[in-house]
Tab-separated table of C-alpha atoms and ligand atoms in Angstrom:
chain	number	residue	atom	x	y	z
U	1	MET	CA	-29.470	163.959	97.457
U	2	LYS	CA	-28.595	160.416	98.441
U	3	VAL	CA	-26.655	157.732	96.553
U	4	ASN	CA	-26.957	154.327	98.215
U	5	GLY	CA	-28.136	156.191	101.304
U	6	LYS	CA	-25.157	158.600	101.413
U	7	ALA	CA	-25.777	162.337	100.919
U	8	MET	CA	-23.768	163.898	98.120
U	9	ARG	CA	-23.683	166.666	95.544
U	10	SER	CA	-22.931	166.243	91.840
U	11	ILE	CA	-19.699	168.301	92.087
U	12	TRP	CA	-17.244	168.903	94.923
U	13	VAL	CA	-13.681	169.937	95.706
U	14	GLU	CA	-11.605	166.880	96.572
U	15	PRO	CA	-9.843	166.529	99.947
U	16	ASP	CA	-6.622	167.888	98.353
U	17	GLY	CA	-8.392	171.260	98.401
U	18	TRP	CA	-8.110	172.050	94.691
U	19	SER	CA	-9.005	169.244	92.267
U	20	VAL	CA	-12.669	168.736	91.462
U	21	GLY	CA	-14.773	165.606	91.727
U	22	VAL	CA	-17.809	164.855	89.588
U	23	ILE	CA	-20.072	161.873	88.984
U	24	ASP	CA	-19.436	160.130	85.673
U	25	GLN	CA	-22.923	160.441	84.203
U	26	THR	CA	-21.975	158.406	81.139
U	27	ALA	CA	-21.633	155.327	83.358
U	28	LEU	CA	-25.071	155.575	84.979
U	29	PRO	CA	-27.301	153.753	85.643
U	30	HIS	CA	-25.083	150.697	85.245
U	31	ARG	CA	-22.153	151.828	87.354
U	32	PHE	CA	-21.665	154.611	89.891
U	33	ALA	CA	-18.245	156.140	89.290
U	34	THR	CA	-16.628	159.470	90.025
U	35	VAL	CA	-14.038	161.362	87.998
U	36	ARG	CA	-11.322	163.732	89.252
U	37	LEU	CA	-10.755	166.880	87.204
U	38	ALA	CA	-7.307	168.449	87.631
U	39	THR	CA	-6.841	170.679	84.578
U	40	LEU	CA	-8.751	173.096	82.390
U	41	GLU	CA	-8.667	170.552	79.570
U	42	GLU	CA	-10.150	167.855	81.778
U	43	ALA	CA	-12.983	170.170	82.847
U	44	ALA	CA	-13.669	171.167	79.236
U	45	HIS	CA	-13.632	167.518	78.155
U	46	ALA	CA	-16.081	166.563	80.936
U	47	ILE	CA	-18.570	169.136	79.644
U	48	ARG	CA	-18.021	168.373	75.951
U	49	ALA	CA	-18.263	164.583	76.339
U	50	MET	CA	-21.240	164.935	78.697
U	51	VAL	CA	-19.483	163.212	81.617
U	52	ILE	CA	-21.451	165.974	83.359
U	53	ARG	CA	-24.393	167.690	81.765
U	54	GLY	CA	-27.487	169.742	82.615
U	55	ALA	CA	-27.451	173.528	82.376
U	56	PRO	CA	-26.661	174.408	86.034
U	57	LEU	CA	-24.016	171.714	86.424
U	58	ILE	CA	-22.366	172.736	83.166
U	59	GLY	CA	-22.089	176.257	84.659
U	60	ALA	CA	-20.671	175.018	87.962
U	61	THR	CA	-18.127	172.781	86.227
U	62	ALA	CA	-17.034	175.626	83.950
U	63	ALA	CA	-16.538	177.799	87.045
U	64	TYR	CA	-14.173	175.211	88.492
U	65	GLY	CA	-12.529	174.888	85.077
U	66	ILE	CA	-11.442	178.521	85.391
U	67	CYS	CA	-10.156	177.764	88.932
U	68	LEU	CA	-8.029	174.903	87.617
U	69	ALA	CA	-6.642	177.070	84.829
U	70	LEU	CA	-5.754	179.940	87.162
U	71	ARG	CA	-4.127	177.555	89.611
U	72	ALA	CA	-1.701	176.623	86.848
U	73	ASP	CA	-1.184	180.235	85.709
U	74	PRO	CA	-3.136	183.257	87.019
U	75	SER	CA	-2.339	185.508	84.014
U	76	ASP	CA	-4.872	187.455	81.909
U	77	GLU	CA	-3.920	185.347	78.921
U	78	THR	CA	-4.772	182.115	80.731
U	79	LEU	CA	-8.038	183.584	82.000
U	80	ASP	CA	-9.038	184.592	78.459
U	81	HIS	CA	-7.985	181.230	77.039
U	82	ALA	CA	-9.874	179.324	79.735
U	83	TYR	CA	-13.002	181.443	79.161
U	84	GLY	CA	-12.907	180.806	75.409
U	85	THR	CA	-12.158	177.099	75.735
U	86	LEU	CA	-14.989	176.471	78.208
U	87	LEU	CA	-17.505	178.654	76.366
U	88	ALA	CA	-16.948	176.606	73.206
U	89	THR	CA	-17.749	173.278	74.857
U	90	ARG	CA	-21.549	173.382	74.490
U	91	PRO	CA	-23.555	176.164	72.849
U	92	THR	CA	-27.118	176.037	74.145
U	93	ALA	CA	-27.281	176.209	77.957
U	94	VAL	CA	-26.710	179.861	78.904
U	95	ASN	CA	-25.684	178.965	82.489
U	96	LEU	CA	-22.269	178.253	80.990
U	97	ARG	CA	-21.740	181.857	79.856
U	98	TRP	CA	-23.336	183.177	83.066
U	99	ALA	CA	-20.954	181.205	85.299
U	100	LEU	CA	-17.909	182.176	83.234
U	101	ASP	CA	-18.882	185.852	83.470
U	102	GLU	CA	-19.413	185.557	87.217
U	103	ILE	CA	-16.007	183.991	87.805
U	104	THR	CA	-14.270	186.416	85.471
U	105	ALA	CA	-15.831	189.394	87.232
U	106	ALA	CA	-14.638	187.981	90.597
U	107	VAL	CA	-10.992	187.719	89.528
U	108	ARG	CA	-10.290	190.160	86.679
U	109	ASN	CA	-9.364	193.224	88.720
U	110	ARG	CA	-7.389	191.434	91.399
U	111	PRO	CA	-3.634	190.994	91.666
U	112	ARG	CA	-2.464	187.658	90.276
U	113	SER	CA	-1.583	186.384	93.745
U	114	GLU	CA	-5.246	186.618	94.810
U	115	ARG	CA	-6.946	185.328	91.700
U	116	THR	CA	-6.977	181.597	92.269
U	117	ALA	CA	-8.385	181.826	95.802
U	118	ALA	CA	-11.019	184.343	94.631
U	119	ALA	CA	-12.032	182.037	91.799
U	120	TYR	CA	-12.435	179.029	94.096
U	121	ARG	CA	-14.509	181.167	96.500
U	122	ARG	CA	-16.867	182.328	93.725
U	123	ALA	CA	-17.141	178.792	92.304
U	124	ALA	CA	-18.167	177.463	95.703
U	125	GLU	CA	-20.717	180.282	96.022
U	126	ILE	CA	-22.133	179.458	92.584
U	127	CYS	CA	-22.642	175.886	93.762
U	128	ASP	CA	-24.277	176.944	97.026
U	129	GLU	CA	-26.461	179.461	95.215
U	130	ASP	CA	-27.625	176.738	92.835
U	131	VAL	CA	-28.714	174.554	95.745
U	132	ALA	CA	-30.539	177.494	97.399
U	133	ILE	CA	-32.254	178.406	94.113
U	134	ASN	CA	-33.402	174.830	93.517
U	135	THR	CA	-34.645	174.492	97.059
U	136	ALA	CA	-36.716	177.646	96.553
U	137	ILE	CA	-38.026	176.290	93.218
U	138	GLY	CA	-39.112	173.204	95.118
U	139	ARG	CA	-40.960	175.280	97.718
U	140	ASN	CA	-42.632	177.432	95.077
U	141	GLY	CA	-43.636	174.497	92.902
U	142	LEU	CA	-44.921	172.312	95.702
U	143	PRO	CA	-48.382	173.955	95.866
U	144	LEU	CA	-48.975	173.018	92.200
U	145	ILE	CA	-48.667	169.333	93.160
U	146	GLU	CA	-50.490	169.721	96.483
U	147	THR	CA	-53.465	171.444	94.816
U	148	ILE	CA	-53.880	168.546	92.381
U	149	ALA	CA	-53.404	166.049	95.237
U	150	SER	CA	-56.219	167.749	97.224
U	151	ARG	CA	-58.646	166.983	94.375
U	152	LYS	CA	-57.698	163.307	94.153
U	153	LYS	CA	-59.733	160.478	95.603
U	154	PRO	CA	-58.113	158.433	98.387
U	155	GLY	CA	-55.472	156.114	96.953
U	156	GLU	CA	-55.006	158.144	93.774
U	157	ARG	CA	-51.652	159.718	93.011
U	158	VAL	CA	-50.524	162.866	91.261
U	159	ASN	CA	-48.967	161.982	87.895
U	160	VAL	CA	-46.181	164.275	86.765
U	161	LEU	CA	-44.539	163.873	83.368
U	162	THR	CA	-40.979	165.087	82.890
U	163	HIS	CA	-38.547	165.102	79.999
U	164	CYS	CA	-34.786	164.544	79.952
U	165	ASN	CA	-33.046	164.956	83.303
U	166	ALA	CA	-33.627	168.182	85.152
U	167	GLY	CA	-32.945	166.376	88.399
U	168	TRP	CA	-30.171	166.775	90.924
U	169	LEU	CA	-27.677	165.239	88.520
U	170	ALA	CA	-28.284	168.158	86.138
U	171	THR	CA	-27.626	170.670	88.935
U	172	VAL	CA	-25.390	170.802	91.967
U	173	ASP	CA	-28.157	169.281	94.094
U	174	VAL	CA	-31.974	168.960	94.375
U	175	GLY	CA	-32.644	169.545	90.665
U	176	THR	CA	-35.031	172.015	89.081
U	177	ALA	CA	-37.999	170.110	87.630
U	178	THR	CA	-37.563	167.456	90.299
U	179	ALA	CA	-37.359	169.874	93.232
U	180	PRO	CA	-41.150	170.161	93.780
U	181	ILE	CA	-41.487	166.414	93.176
U	182	TYR	CA	-38.897	165.449	95.823
U	183	LEU	CA	-40.433	167.890	98.286
U	184	ALA	CA	-43.956	166.567	97.662
U	185	HIS	CA	-42.727	162.982	98.063
U	186	ASP	CA	-40.846	163.827	101.250
U	187	LYS	CA	-44.033	165.449	102.637
U	188	GLY	CA	-45.999	162.291	102.045
U	189	VAL	CA	-47.919	163.453	98.947
U	190	ALA	CA	-48.598	160.486	96.649
U	191	VAL	CA	-46.671	161.581	93.581
U	192	HIS	CA	-45.702	159.425	90.607
U	193	VAL	CA	-43.449	160.459	87.714
U	194	PHE	CA	-43.619	159.462	84.051
U	195	ALA	CA	-40.020	159.829	82.848
U	196	ASP	CA	-39.530	160.227	79.092
U	197	GLU	CA	-36.587	158.080	77.966
U	198	THR	CA	-35.180	161.089	76.015
U	199	ARG	CA	-33.477	159.711	72.946
U	200	PRO	CA	-30.830	159.868	71.707
U	201	ARG	CA	-28.764	160.028	74.935
U	202	ASN	CA	-31.517	158.610	77.155
U	203	GLN	CA	-31.065	161.010	80.061
U	204	GLY	CA	-34.588	160.140	81.232
U	205	ALA	CA	-33.937	156.378	81.200
U	206	SER	CA	-30.380	156.493	82.502
U	207	LEU	CA	-30.453	159.434	84.924
U	208	THR	CA	-33.963	160.560	85.893
U	209	ALA	CA	-35.212	157.026	86.502
U	210	TRP	CA	-32.010	156.260	88.456
U	211	GLU	CA	-32.147	159.273	90.722
U	212	LEU	CA	-35.908	158.969	91.346
U	213	GLY	CA	-35.285	155.325	92.265
U	214	GLN	CA	-32.455	156.272	94.625
U	215	HIS	CA	-34.820	158.639	96.409
U	216	GLY	CA	-37.719	156.167	96.441
U	217	VAL	CA	-40.018	158.224	94.223
U	218	PRO	CA	-42.475	155.963	92.311
U	219	HIS	CA	-41.875	156.374	88.600
U	220	THR	CA	-42.508	154.778	85.222
U	221	LEU	CA	-40.150	155.001	82.282
U	222	ILE	CA	-41.893	155.684	78.983
U	223	ALA	CA	-40.747	155.902	75.356
U	224	ASP	CA	-40.557	159.497	74.187
U	225	ASN	CA	-43.642	159.236	72.016
U	226	THR	CA	-45.905	157.977	74.800
U	227	GLY	CA	-46.681	161.250	76.546
U	228	GLY	CA	-49.371	162.398	74.120
U	229	HIS	CA	-51.273	159.130	74.510
U	230	LEU	CA	-51.094	159.326	78.298
U	231	MET	CA	-52.365	162.901	78.235
U	232	GLN	CA	-55.299	161.948	75.961
U	233	HIS	CA	-56.301	159.333	78.513
U	234	GLY	CA	-56.144	161.611	81.557
U	235	MET	CA	-53.058	159.865	82.910
U	236	VAL	CA	-50.937	162.997	83.325
U	237	ASP	CA	-51.950	165.765	85.779
U	238	LEU	CA	-49.030	168.051	85.236
U	239	VAL	CA	-45.869	168.383	83.147
U	240	ILE	CA	-42.754	169.877	84.703
U	241	VAL	CA	-39.595	170.188	82.641
U	242	GLY	CA	-36.300	171.972	83.068
U	243	THR	CA	-34.676	174.404	80.686
U	244	ASP	CA	-31.296	175.322	79.214
U	245	ARG	CA	-32.166	178.892	78.235
U	246	VAL	CA	-35.233	181.111	78.599
U	247	THR	CA	-35.470	184.281	76.550
U	248	ALA	CA	-36.605	187.686	77.779
U	249	ASN	CA	-39.983	186.938	76.164
U	250	GLY	CA	-40.394	183.638	78.042
U	251	ASP	CA	-39.633	181.231	75.218
U	252	VAL	CA	-38.115	178.059	76.652
U	253	CYS	CA	-35.273	176.064	75.109
U	254	ASN	CA	-34.958	172.555	76.487
U	255	LYS	CA	-33.990	169.039	75.431
U	256	ILE	CA	-35.281	168.009	71.996
U	257	GLY	CA	-38.867	166.732	72.267
U	258	THR	CA	-39.977	169.206	74.908
U	259	TYR	CA	-41.971	171.206	72.338
U	260	LEU	CA	-43.998	168.145	71.306
U	261	LYS	CA	-44.923	167.555	74.967
U	262	ALA	CA	-46.019	171.172	75.259
U	263	LEU	CA	-48.235	170.781	72.179
U	264	ALA	CA	-49.799	167.621	73.532
U	265	ALA	CA	-50.311	169.251	76.927
U	266	ARG	CA	-52.052	172.251	75.360
U	267	ASP	CA	-54.330	170.048	73.257
U	268	ASN	CA	-55.348	168.054	76.320
U	269	GLY	CA	-55.633	170.844	78.897
U	270	VAL	CA	-52.677	169.534	80.918
U	271	PRO	CA	-50.742	172.286	82.766
U	272	PHE	CA	-47.202	172.622	81.379
U	273	TYR	CA	-44.712	174.191	83.777
U	274	VAL	CA	-41.013	174.943	83.389
U	275	ALA	CA	-38.703	174.981	86.426
U	276	LEU	CA	-36.395	177.934	85.861
U	277	PRO	CA	-33.392	179.004	87.949
U	278	SER	CA	-32.583	182.638	87.207
U	279	PRO	CA	-29.058	181.986	85.778
U	280	THR	CA	-30.892	180.199	82.932
U	281	ILE	CA	-32.612	183.403	81.811
U	282	ASP	CA	-30.939	185.103	78.871
U	283	PHE	CA	-32.246	188.655	78.837
U	284	THR	CA	-30.034	189.410	75.802
U	285	VAL	CA	-32.238	187.395	73.474
U	286	ALA	CA	-35.953	187.745	72.807
U	287	ASP	CA	-37.058	185.312	70.125
U	288	GLY	CA	-36.095	181.786	71.120
U	289	LEU	CA	-36.619	180.265	67.674
U	290	ALA	CA	-34.470	182.802	65.912
U	291	GLU	CA	-31.776	183.544	68.445
U	292	ILE	CA	-30.864	180.487	70.547
U	293	PRO	CA	-28.047	178.342	69.106
U	294	ILE	CA	-29.239	174.754	68.952
U	295	GLU	CA	-26.523	172.201	69.538
U	296	GLN	CA	-26.120	169.497	66.904
U	297	ARG	CA	-24.269	166.457	68.128
U	298	SER	CA	-22.781	163.408	66.422
U	299	ALA	CA	-24.751	161.021	64.184
U	300	GLU	CA	-23.427	158.206	66.372
U	301	GLU	CA	-25.728	159.198	69.205
U	302	VAL	CA	-28.811	158.609	67.062
U	303	ALA	CA	-27.565	155.633	65.027
U	304	THR	CA	-26.420	153.611	68.021
U	305	MET	CA	-27.677	152.497	71.422
U	306	THR	CA	-25.515	151.677	74.412
U	307	GLY	CA	-26.574	149.428	77.244
U	308	ARG	CA	-25.782	146.541	79.553
U	309	THR	CA	-25.834	142.987	78.291
U	310	ALA	CA	-27.265	140.143	80.340
U	311	ASP	CA	-23.742	139.173	81.488
U	312	GLY	CA	-22.960	142.715	82.638
U	313	ARG	CA	-20.918	144.092	79.734
U	314	ILE	CA	-21.595	147.624	78.431
U	315	GLU	CA	-21.978	147.448	74.660
U	316	THR	CA	-22.862	149.827	71.874
U	317	VAL	CA	-24.912	148.490	68.959
U	318	HIS	CA	-25.957	150.057	65.657
U	319	ILE	CA	-29.677	150.461	65.073
U	320	ALA	CA	-29.709	152.093	61.612
U	321	PRO	CA	-28.524	151.050	58.173
U	322	ALA	CA	-24.919	152.063	57.518
U	323	GLY	CA	-24.943	155.102	55.250
U	324	SER	CA	-28.322	156.583	56.265
U	325	ALA	CA	-28.071	160.326	56.843
U	326	VAL	CA	-28.691	161.256	60.475
U	327	ALA	CA	-29.643	164.570	62.094
U	328	ASN	CA	-29.118	165.092	65.812
U	329	TYR	CA	-30.575	168.332	67.132
U	330	GLY	CA	-30.036	168.488	70.871
U	331	PHE	CA	-32.687	171.039	71.851
U	332	ASP	CA	-35.915	172.678	70.757
U	333	VAL	CA	-37.774	175.839	71.671
U	334	THR	CA	-41.216	175.880	73.219
U	335	PRO	CA	-42.922	179.247	72.591
U	336	ALA	CA	-44.036	181.129	75.700
U	337	ARG	CA	-47.701	180.874	74.649
U	338	LEU	CA	-47.672	177.110	75.347
U	339	ILE	CA	-46.331	177.462	78.880
U	340	SER	CA	-48.629	177.598	81.909
U	341	GLY	CA	-46.001	179.149	84.126
U	342	LEU	CA	-42.329	179.338	85.102
U	343	ILE	CA	-41.444	177.967	88.547
U	344	THR	CA	-38.637	180.272	89.693
U	345	GLU	CA	-36.828	180.846	92.980
U	346	ARG	CA	-38.929	184.015	93.333
U	347	GLY	CA	-42.299	182.366	92.739
U	348	VAL	CA	-44.399	180.948	89.903
U	349	ILE	CA	-44.619	183.574	87.165
U	350	ALA	CA	-46.080	183.875	83.688
U	351	ALA	CA	-43.833	183.107	80.701
U	352	SER	CA	-43.801	186.714	79.566
U	353	ARG	CA	-41.406	189.640	79.261
U	354	ALA	CA	-43.299	191.645	81.886
U	355	ALA	CA	-43.308	188.825	84.458
U	356	LEU	CA	-39.647	187.916	83.949
U	357	ALA	CA	-38.449	191.517	84.113
U	358	GLY	CA	-40.699	192.108	87.116
U	359	ALA	CA	-39.342	189.118	89.032
U	360	PHE	CA	-35.677	189.654	88.067
U	361	PRO	CA	-35.301	193.405	87.481
U	362	GLU	CA	-31.568	193.410	88.295
U	363	ARG	CA	-30.863	190.777	85.611
U	364	ALA	CA	-33.159	192.429	83.052
U	365	GLY	CA	-31.580	195.823	83.724
U	366	ALA	CA	-28.032	194.528	83.424
U	367	ALA	CA	-28.778	193.160	79.941
U	368	GLU	CA	-30.037	196.487	78.585
S	401	LIG	O1	-27.955	167.775	76.905
S	401	LIG	P1	-28.180	167.875	78.375
S	401	LIG	O2	-28.337	166.561	79.067
S	401	LIG	O3	-27.160	168.787	79.068
S	401	LIG	O4	-29.561	168.623	78.462
S	401	LIG	C1	-30.182	168.820	79.717
S	401	LIG	C2	-31.560	169.330	79.618
S	401	LIG	O5	-32.072	169.623	78.594
S	401	LIG	C3	-32.236	169.567	80.892
S	401	LIG	O6	-33.594	169.313	80.788
S	401	LIG	C4	-31.978	171.047	81.202
S	401	LIG	O7	-30.596	171.308	81.211
S	401	LIG	C5	-32.435	171.466	82.482
S	401	LIG	S1	-31.291	170.956	83.719
S	401	LIG	C6	-31.866	171.517	85.181
C-alpha cells in the first residue's frame, strides 16, 4: 500500500541484506517512523511492545527474528532459544506459532552453514505468501460488497463496519478485512468504512483510520459502543473483521469487543464476515472459549490515554482514579453460530468444521 504516495510493505529486509525494517506502529498516526531490528531480542521486543502487531505481521516478524538469531549463531541451542523467546511474546495470535514452525522446519535438518540463508529464504516466502493470500481474500470478498452496491440507489454508498486494525499494517501488505474494501474502492464502488476506535490501544483510531485515509477510502471513526446504534438504524450494510485465531469448529478469536459487534449484527440482520488467512486457523483446538489463551495486558493501557497535544507533543494522561482495579483482556471469542461466513483465500466458506476442513484439507490433516 502507499504511504504519502510511496508503495511500501509493513516489513522488509534493509539494504544491508540482513537487518529488518518495520514501521513503528506506536508512533502512528502522529508520526511516520521506521525501526531497524538487528537482533533476536529487538524482534521479540517489537512484538511484545506492539511496535508491530496484527496476527500475520507478528508471524512475519517472528520469522525474521529466527533469521537474526541464526545469523549470530546457527546452532540448535540458539534455534530452540529463539523459538521459545519469540513464542512467549504474545499468546493469542496463532500465526506466531505457525511462522515459527515453518521457519524451524526449513532449517532444522540442514547443516549449520546453510541455516541462515534458508531461514531468510523462508521468511521472505512467508511475507510473499501473506500478500498473495490477502490479495485472494480481497478478490473473494469483493462480491459481498458489490452485491450490496448493486442494490443501492444512485449516490448511496456501501457502509462497512470494522473493528481494530486488520488492515495492511496488521499484515505484510493489503490487509485481511480491508482487502475487499480496498479492491472495491479501487474499482470505483462507493464504499465507506465505520472504524471502531478499539480501546484500549485504539488500533482503529490510530491505524485503520490512518491507512484508509492514506488510500483515500472514505471513513468515519466511531467510539467502540456506537456500532449497535448504527446497526439499529440501518447505517451498516456489512461487518468485516479480522481474526487472530480460528478454531477447527469456526469459532473466531479477535480483538476485544468483536463479540459484541457480532451480537448486534445478529440482532439487526447485518451480515457479519471474518476475513481469514489460512495461517490463522488452529486445527489443534476446537472450542474457542475454552481453549484459546486470551492475552491480558497492563492496567496502564486502560487507565491512560496517549495522544497529541495542540502544540504537537505526544502525552499520556490518566483517565481513572488512582487505585481502581483494572482488567485488560486483549481478545474475545465470537462463536461460529454468529458468523455469516469466513472470507478465505480459497473462497467464502461457512464458519464450520466441515467447511474449514473441506477448504484446507492439508492443514486439517496435518493437525490430526
Ligand atoms: O493486539 P493486536 O493489535 O495485535 O490485535 C490485532 C487484531 O485483533 C486484528 O483484528 C487481527 O490480528 C487481525 S489482523 C489481520
